[in-house]
JSON list of C-alpha atoms in Angstrom, two decimals:
[
{"chain": "U", "resi": 1, "resn": "MET", "atom": "CA", "xyz": [0.58, -18.93, -14.45]},
{"chain": "U", "resi": 2, "resn": "SER", "atom": "CA", "xyz": [-0.64, -15.41, -13.75]},
{"chain": "U", "resi": 3, "resn": "THR", "atom": "CA", "xyz": [1.08, -12.80, -11.91]},
{"chain": "U", "resi": 4, "resn": "GLY", "atom": "CA", "xyz": [0.01, -10.31, -9.65]},
{"chain": "U", "resi": 5, "resn": "GLU", "atom": "CA", "xyz": [0.76, -7.42, -12.21]},
{"chain": "U", "resi": 6, "resn": "ALA", "atom": "CA", "xyz": [-1.77, -8.68, -14.55]},
{"chain": "U", "resi": 7, "resn": "LEU", "atom": "CA", "xyz": [-4.48, -8.69, -11.57]},
{"chain": "U", "resi": 8, "resn": "ALA", "atom": "CA", "xyz": [-3.33, -5.03, -10.90]},
{"chain": "U", "resi": 9, "resn": "GLU", "atom": "CA", "xyz": [-3.81, -3.99, -14.66]},
{"chain": "U", "resi": 10, "resn": "GLN", "atom": "CA", "xyz": [-7.38, -5.74, -14.79]},
{"chain": "U", "resi": 11, "resn": "ILE", "atom": "CA", "xyz": [-8.25, -3.45, -11.46]},
{"chain": "U", "resi": 12, "resn": "ALA", "atom": "CA", "xyz": [-6.95, -0.44, -12.89]},
{"chain": "U", "resi": 13, "resn": "GLU", "atom": "CA", "xyz": [-9.27, -1.10, -15.93]},
{"chain": "U", "resi": 14, "resn": "ARG", "atom": "CA", "xyz": [-12.40, -1.71, -13.97]},
{"chain": "U", "resi": 15, "resn": "ARG", "atom": "CA", "xyz": [-11.58, 1.44, -11.86]},
{"chain": "U", "resi": 16, "resn": "ALA", "atom": "CA", "xyz": [-11.30, 3.38, -14.94]},
{"chain": "U", "resi": 17, "resn": "GLY", "atom": "CA", "xyz": [-14.93, 2.02, -16.01]},
{"chain": "U", "resi": 18, "resn": "THR", "atom": "CA", "xyz": [-13.52, -0.40, -18.77]},
{"chain": "U", "resi": 19, "resn": "GLY", "atom": "CA", "xyz": [-12.57, -3.88, -18.91]},
{"chain": "U", "resi": 20, "resn": "ASP", "atom": "CA", "xyz": [-14.66, -7.04, -18.37]},
{"chain": "U", "resi": 21, "resn": "PRO", "atom": "CA", "xyz": [-15.89, -7.84, -14.68]},
{"chain": "U", "resi": 22, "resn": "ARG", "atom": "CA", "xyz": [-15.71, -11.55, -15.65]},
{"chain": "U", "resi": 23, "resn": "ALA", "atom": "CA", "xyz": [-12.12, -11.12, -16.80]},
{"chain": "U", "resi": 24, "resn": "LEU", "atom": "CA", "xyz": [-11.37, -9.45, -13.65]},
{"chain": "U", "resi": 25, "resn": "ILE", "atom": "CA", "xyz": [-12.60, -12.32, -11.50]},
{"chain": "U", "resi": 26, "resn": "GLY", "atom": "CA", "xyz": [-10.97, -14.90, -13.84]},
{"chain": "U", "resi": 27, "resn": "GLU", "atom": "CA", "xyz": [-7.65, -12.81, -13.13]},
{"chain": "U", "resi": 28, "resn": "LEU", "atom": "CA", "xyz": [-8.02, -12.82, -9.64]},
{"chain": "U", "resi": 29, "resn": "ARG", "atom": "CA", "xyz": [-8.54, -16.67, -9.77]},
{"chain": "U", "resi": 30, "resn": "ARG", "atom": "CA", "xyz": [-5.45, -17.21, -11.71]},
{"chain": "U", "resi": 31, "resn": "ALA", "atom": "CA", "xyz": [-3.11, -14.70, -10.15]},
{"chain": "U", "resi": 32, "resn": "LEU", "atom": "CA", "xyz": [-0.79, -15.60, -7.32]},
{"chain": "U", "resi": 33, "resn": "VAL", "atom": "CA", "xyz": [-1.79, -13.23, -4.42]},
{"chain": "U", "resi": 34, "resn": "LEU", "atom": "CA", "xyz": [0.42, -12.37, -1.49]},
{"chain": "U", "resi": 35, "resn": "VAL", "atom": "CA", "xyz": [-1.33, -12.73, 1.87]},
{"chain": "U", "resi": 36, "resn": "PRO", "atom": "CA", "xyz": [0.36, -11.70, 5.00]},
{"chain": "U", "resi": 37, "resn": "LEU", "atom": "CA", "xyz": [0.45, -14.22, 7.73]},
{"chain": "U", "resi": 38, "resn": "ASP", "atom": "CA", "xyz": [-0.81, -13.08, 11.28]},
{"chain": "U", "resi": 39, "resn": "GLY", "atom": "CA", "xyz": [-0.72, -15.38, 14.36]},
{"chain": "U", "resi": 40, "resn": "GLY", "atom": "CA", "xyz": [-0.19, -18.49, 12.21]},
{"chain": "U", "resi": 41, "resn": "GLY", "atom": "CA", "xyz": [-3.24, -17.64, 9.98]},
{"chain": "U", "resi": 42, "resn": "LEU", "atom": "CA", "xyz": [-4.00, -15.29, 7.11]},
{"chain": "U", "resi": 43, "resn": "TRP", "atom": "CA", "xyz": [-4.22, -11.62, 7.65]},
{"chain": "U", "resi": 44, "resn": "THR", "atom": "CA", "xyz": [-7.93, -10.61, 7.74]},
{"chain": "U", "resi": 45, "resn": "ALA", "atom": "CA", "xyz": [-9.94, -7.61, 8.63]},
{"chain": "U", "resi": 46, "resn": "ARG", "atom": "CA", "xyz": [-13.54, -7.34, 9.63]},
{"chain": "U", "resi": 47, "resn": "PHE", "atom": "CA", "xyz": [-15.63, -4.50, 7.70]},
{"chain": "U", "resi": 48, "resn": "GLY", "atom": "CA", "xyz": [-19.18, -4.28, 6.96]},
{"chain": "U", "resi": 49, "resn": "GLY", "atom": "CA", "xyz": [-20.26, -7.57, 8.66]},
{"chain": "U", "resi": 50, "resn": "VAL", "atom": "CA", "xyz": [-17.66, -9.39, 6.20]},
{"chain": "U", "resi": 51, "resn": "ARG", "atom": "CA", "xyz": [-14.19, -11.11, 7.07]},
{"chain": "U", "resi": 52, "resn": "TRP", "atom": "CA", "xyz": [-11.91, -9.66, 4.35]},
{"chain": "U", "resi": 53, "resn": "ILE", "atom": "CA", "xyz": [-8.66, -11.70, 3.56]},
{"chain": "U", "resi": 54, "resn": "CYS", "atom": "CA", "xyz": [-6.14, -9.07, 2.71]},
{"chain": "U", "resi": 55, "resn": "GLY", "atom": "CA", "xyz": [-4.08, -9.92, -0.41]},
{"chain": "U", "resi": 56, "resn": "PHE", "atom": "CA", "xyz": [-1.65, -7.95, -2.41]},
{"chain": "U", "resi": 57, "resn": "THR", "atom": "CA", "xyz": [-0.44, -8.10, -6.17]},
{"chain": "U", "resi": 58, "resn": "ASP", "atom": "CA", "xyz": [3.35, -7.87, -5.50]},
{"chain": "U", "resi": 59, "resn": "GLU", "atom": "CA", "xyz": [5.66, -7.12, -2.81]},
{"chain": "U", "resi": 60, "resn": "ASP", "atom": "CA", "xyz": [5.49, -3.22, -3.33]},
{"chain": "U", "resi": 61, "resn": "ALA", "atom": "CA", "xyz": [1.88, -3.29, -2.58]},
{"chain": "U", "resi": 62, "resn": "LEU", "atom": "CA", "xyz": [2.14, -5.39, 0.20]},
{"chain": "U", "resi": 63, "resn": "ALA", "atom": "CA", "xyz": [5.19, -3.05, 1.74]},
{"chain": "U", "resi": 64, "resn": "ARG", "atom": "CA", "xyz": [2.63, -0.12, 1.35]},
{"chain": "U", "resi": 65, "resn": "PHE", "atom": "CA", "xyz": [0.27, -2.02, 3.69]},
{"chain": "U", "resi": 66, "resn": "ALA", "atom": "CA", "xyz": [3.10, -2.98, 5.97]},
{"chain": "U", "resi": 67, "resn": "ARG", "atom": "CA", "xyz": [4.31, 0.65, 6.60]},
{"chain": "U", "resi": 68, "resn": "ALA", "atom": "CA", "xyz": [0.73, 1.81, 7.18]},
{"chain": "U", "resi": 69, "resn": "ARG", "atom": "CA", "xyz": [-0.02, -0.78, 9.76]},
{"chain": "U", "resi": 70, "resn": "ASP", "atom": "CA", "xyz": [3.53, -0.58, 11.25]},
{"chain": "U", "resi": 71, "resn": "ASP", "atom": "CA", "xyz": [3.13, 2.98, 12.48]},
{"chain": "U", "resi": 72, "resn": "GLY", "atom": "CA", "xyz": [0.24, 5.36, 11.72]},
{"chain": "U", "resi": 73, "resn": "ASP", "atom": "CA", "xyz": [2.63, 8.15, 10.55]},
{"chain": "U", "resi": 74, "resn": "GLY", "atom": "CA", "xyz": [4.03, 5.77, 7.82]},
{"chain": "U", "resi": 75, "resn": "ARG", "atom": "CA", "xyz": [7.52, 5.07, 9.73]},
{"chain": "U", "resi": 76, "resn": "THR", "atom": "CA", "xyz": [8.46, 1.58, 9.89]},
{"chain": "U", "resi": 77, "resn": "THR", "atom": "CA", "xyz": [9.00, -0.21, 13.10]},
{"chain": "U", "resi": 78, "resn": "GLY", "atom": "CA", "xyz": [11.34, -2.73, 11.41]},
{"chain": "U", "resi": 79, "resn": "ARG", "atom": "CA", "xyz": [8.77, -5.91, 11.91]},
{"chain": "U", "resi": 80, "resn": "GLU", "atom": "CA", "xyz": [9.25, -8.44, 9.49]},
{"chain": "U", "resi": 81, "resn": "TRP", "atom": "CA", "xyz": [6.07, -9.38, 7.49]},
{"chain": "U", "resi": 82, "resn": "GLU", "atom": "CA", "xyz": [5.95, -12.95, 6.50]},
{"chain": "U", "resi": 83, "resn": "TYR", "atom": "CA", "xyz": [3.30, -13.98, 3.83]},
{"chain": "U", "resi": 84, "resn": "ALA", "atom": "CA", "xyz": [2.00, -16.73, 1.91]},
{"chain": "U", "resi": 85, "resn": "GLU", "atom": "CA", "xyz": [1.94, -16.81, -1.95]},
{"chain": "U", "resi": 86, "resn": "LEU", "atom": "CA", "xyz": [-1.54, -18.18, -2.81]},
{"chain": "U", "resi": 87, "resn": "ARG", "atom": "CA", "xyz": [-3.55, -18.71, -6.14]},
{"chain": "U", "resi": 88, "resn": "GLY", "atom": "CA", "xyz": [-6.75, -16.58, -6.01]},
{"chain": "U", "resi": 89, "resn": "ALA", "atom": "CA", "xyz": [-8.79, -19.89, -6.84]},
{"chain": "U", "resi": 90, "resn": "ARG", "atom": "CA", "xyz": [-7.71, -21.33, -3.61]},
{"chain": "U", "resi": 91, "resn": "LEU", "atom": "CA", "xyz": [-8.67, -18.26, -1.67]},
{"chain": "U", "resi": 92, "resn": "LEU", "atom": "CA", "xyz": [-12.09, -18.06, -3.28]},
{"chain": "U", "resi": 93, "resn": "ASP", "atom": "CA", "xyz": [-12.97, -21.76, -3.47]},
{"chain": "U", "resi": 94, "resn": "GLU", "atom": "CA", "xyz": [-11.25, -23.42, -0.60]},
{"chain": "U", "resi": 95, "resn": "ILE", "atom": "CA", "xyz": [-10.14, -20.99, 2.18]},
{"chain": "U", "resi": 96, "resn": "ILE", "atom": "CA", "xyz": [-13.17, -18.65, 2.06]},
{"chain": "U", "resi": 97, "resn": "PRO", "atom": "CA", "xyz": [-15.59, -21.45, 2.41]},
{"chain": "U", "resi": 98, "resn": "ALA", "atom": "CA", "xyz": [-13.75, -22.97, 5.29]},
{"chain": "U", "resi": 99, "resn": "MET", "atom": "CA", "xyz": [-13.75, -19.65, 7.30]},
{"chain": "U", "resi": 100, "resn": "GLY", "atom": "CA", "xyz": [-17.53, -20.37, 8.33]},
{"chain": "U", "resi": 101, "resn": "VAL", "atom": "CA", "xyz": [-18.19, -16.60, 8.17]},
{"chain": "U", "resi": 102, "resn": "PRO", "atom": "CA", "xyz": [-19.23, -14.33, 5.25]},
{"chain": "U", "resi": 103, "resn": "ALA", "atom": "CA", "xyz": [-15.86, -13.58, 3.77]},
{"chain": "U", "resi": 104, "resn": "GLY", "atom": "CA", "xyz": [-14.22, -11.99, 0.65]},
{"chain": "U", "resi": 105, "resn": "VAL", "atom": "CA", "xyz": [-10.94, -10.81, -0.85]},
{"chain": "U", "resi": 106, "resn": "ALA", "atom": "CA", "xyz": [-9.65, -7.07, -0.21]},
{"chain": "U", "resi": 107, "resn": "ILE", "atom": "CA", "xyz": [-6.67, -6.77, -2.93]},
{"chain": "U", "resi": 108, "resn": "ASN", "atom": "CA", "xyz": [-4.10, -3.88, -2.29]},
{"chain": "U", "resi": 109, "resn": "VAL", "atom": "CA", "xyz": [-6.06, -2.08, 0.53]},
{"chain": "U", "resi": 110, "resn": "ALA", "atom": "CA", "xyz": [-3.33, 0.42, 1.17]},
{"chain": "U", "resi": 111, "resn": "ASP", "atom": "CA", "xyz": [-3.68, 1.50, -2.29]},
{"chain": "U", "resi": 112, "resn": "PRO", "atom": "CA", "xyz": [-6.75, 3.92, -2.38]},
{"chain": "U", "resi": 113, "resn": "ASP", "atom": "CA", "xyz": [-6.46, 4.14, -6.16]},
{"chain": "U", "resi": 114, "resn": "GLY", "atom": "CA", "xyz": [-5.78, 0.56, -6.87]},
{"chain": "U", "resi": 115, "resn": "SER", "atom": "CA", "xyz": [-7.48, -1.46, -4.50]},
{"chain": "U", "resi": 116, "resn": "MET", "atom": "CA", "xyz": [-10.66, -3.82, -5.20]},
{"chain": "U", "resi": 117, "resn": "MET", "atom": "CA", "xyz": [-12.95, -5.72, -3.06]},
{"chain": "U", "resi": 118, "resn": "PHE", "atom": "CA", "xyz": [-14.41, -9.06, -4.22]},
{"chain": "U", "resi": 119, "resn": "PRO", "atom": "CA", "xyz": [-17.35, -9.69, -1.81]},
{"chain": "U", "resi": 120, "resn": "PRO", "atom": "CA", "xyz": [-18.86, -12.84, -0.74]},
{"chain": "U", "resi": 121, "resn": "THR", "atom": "CA", "xyz": [-21.50, -13.03, -3.66]},
{"chain": "U", "resi": 122, "resn": "VAL", "atom": "CA", "xyz": [-22.41, -15.05, -6.40]},
{"chain": "U", "resi": 123, "resn": "GLY", "atom": "CA", "xyz": [-20.28, -15.40, -9.24]},
{"chain": "U", "resi": 124, "resn": "ILE", "atom": "CA", "xyz": [-17.10, -14.60, -6.90]},
{"chain": "U", "resi": 125, "resn": "VAL", "atom": "CA", "xyz": [-17.25, -17.36, -4.06]},
{"chain": "U", "resi": 126, "resn": "PRO", "atom": "CA", "xyz": [-19.16, -20.64, -4.25]},
{"chain": "U", "resi": 127, "resn": "ASP", "atom": "CA", "xyz": [-22.86, -20.45, -4.08]},
{"chain": "U", "resi": 128, "resn": "ALA", "atom": "CA", "xyz": [-22.92, -22.19, -0.83]},
{"chain": "U", "resi": 129, "resn": "VAL", "atom": "CA", "xyz": [-21.17, -19.29, 0.87]},
{"chain": "U", "resi": 130, "resn": "ALA", "atom": "CA", "xyz": [-22.39, -16.45, -1.06]},
{"chain": "U", "resi": 131, "resn": "VAL", "atom": "CA", "xyz": [-24.42, -14.02, 0.89]},
{"chain": "U", "resi": 132, "resn": "ASP", "atom": "CA", "xyz": [-26.86, -13.57, -1.85]},
{"chain": "U", "resi": 133, "resn": "ALA", "atom": "CA", "xyz": [-27.20, -16.87, -3.31]},
{"chain": "U", "resi": 134, "resn": "GLY", "atom": "CA", "xyz": [-30.90, -17.37, -1.88]},
{"chain": "U", "resi": 135, "resn": "GLU", "atom": "CA", "xyz": [-32.05, -13.97, -3.09]},
{"chain": "U", "resi": 136, "resn": "ALA", "atom": "CA", "xyz": [-34.96, -13.73, -5.75]},
{"chain": "U", "resi": 137, "resn": "GLY", "atom": "CA", "xyz": [-33.63, -12.51, -9.02]},
{"chain": "U", "resi": 138, "resn": "VAL", "atom": "CA", "xyz": [-29.96, -13.02, -8.33]},
{"chain": "U", "resi": 139, "resn": "GLU", "atom": "CA", "xyz": [-28.51, -13.74, -11.85]},
{"chain": "U", "resi": 140, "resn": "ARG", "atom": "CA", "xyz": [-25.82, -16.37, -11.98]},
{"chain": "U", "resi": 141, "resn": "SER", "atom": "CA", "xyz": [-23.55, -14.16, -14.34]},
{"chain": "U", "resi": 142, "resn": "SER", "atom": "CA", "xyz": [-21.42, -10.94, -14.34]},
{"chain": "U", "resi": 143, "resn": "SER", "atom": "CA", "xyz": [-24.01, -9.03, -12.52]},
{"chain": "U", "resi": 144, "resn": "HIS", "atom": "CA", "xyz": [-22.20, -9.82, -9.33]},
{"chain": "U", "resi": 145, "resn": "THR", "atom": "CA", "xyz": [-18.57, -8.44, -9.65]},
{"chain": "U", "resi": 146, "resn": "SER", "atom": "CA", "xyz": [-16.03, -6.84, -7.64]},
{"chain": "U", "resi": 147, "resn": "ARG", "atom": "CA", "xyz": [-16.83, -3.48, -6.27]},
{"chain": "U", "resi": 148, "resn": "GLN", "atom": "CA", "xyz": [-14.33, -0.69, -5.92]},
{"chain": "U", "resi": 149, "resn": "THR", "atom": "CA", "xyz": [-12.79, 0.88, -2.64]},
{"chain": "U", "resi": 150, "resn": "GLY", "atom": "CA", "xyz": [-11.37, 4.17, -2.14]}
]
């Protein structure tokens, strides 16, 4: 069983320009990701025509997000943030296809130097919901991996 800590380490390696993109995706699939709940569903955000499931590698990363969301100046309003702990593979293979819209996973979005986006592309999500699955010349290998944010 993989912890979010191992995923955070893989993200740091990729952001530093090292590490294997396939290993990063594999680590996301194995990791337990904390996803805040919102109105009975998972917390998502829309950006660039994609619905992003916001996930976190640990409670500290989730707390930074909660503080930023509670109040723009960083003060907390005292709201309790409920969250689900989900395996990354479940997010990618089950939840994203069920959403019915282009969707990906955004990890640690409140951490500009530690965030990572996993877009809805071949090699990350199932081909049936990958936005680039029908494009000519798309390789079914590591060429479509996560992209950095920040």
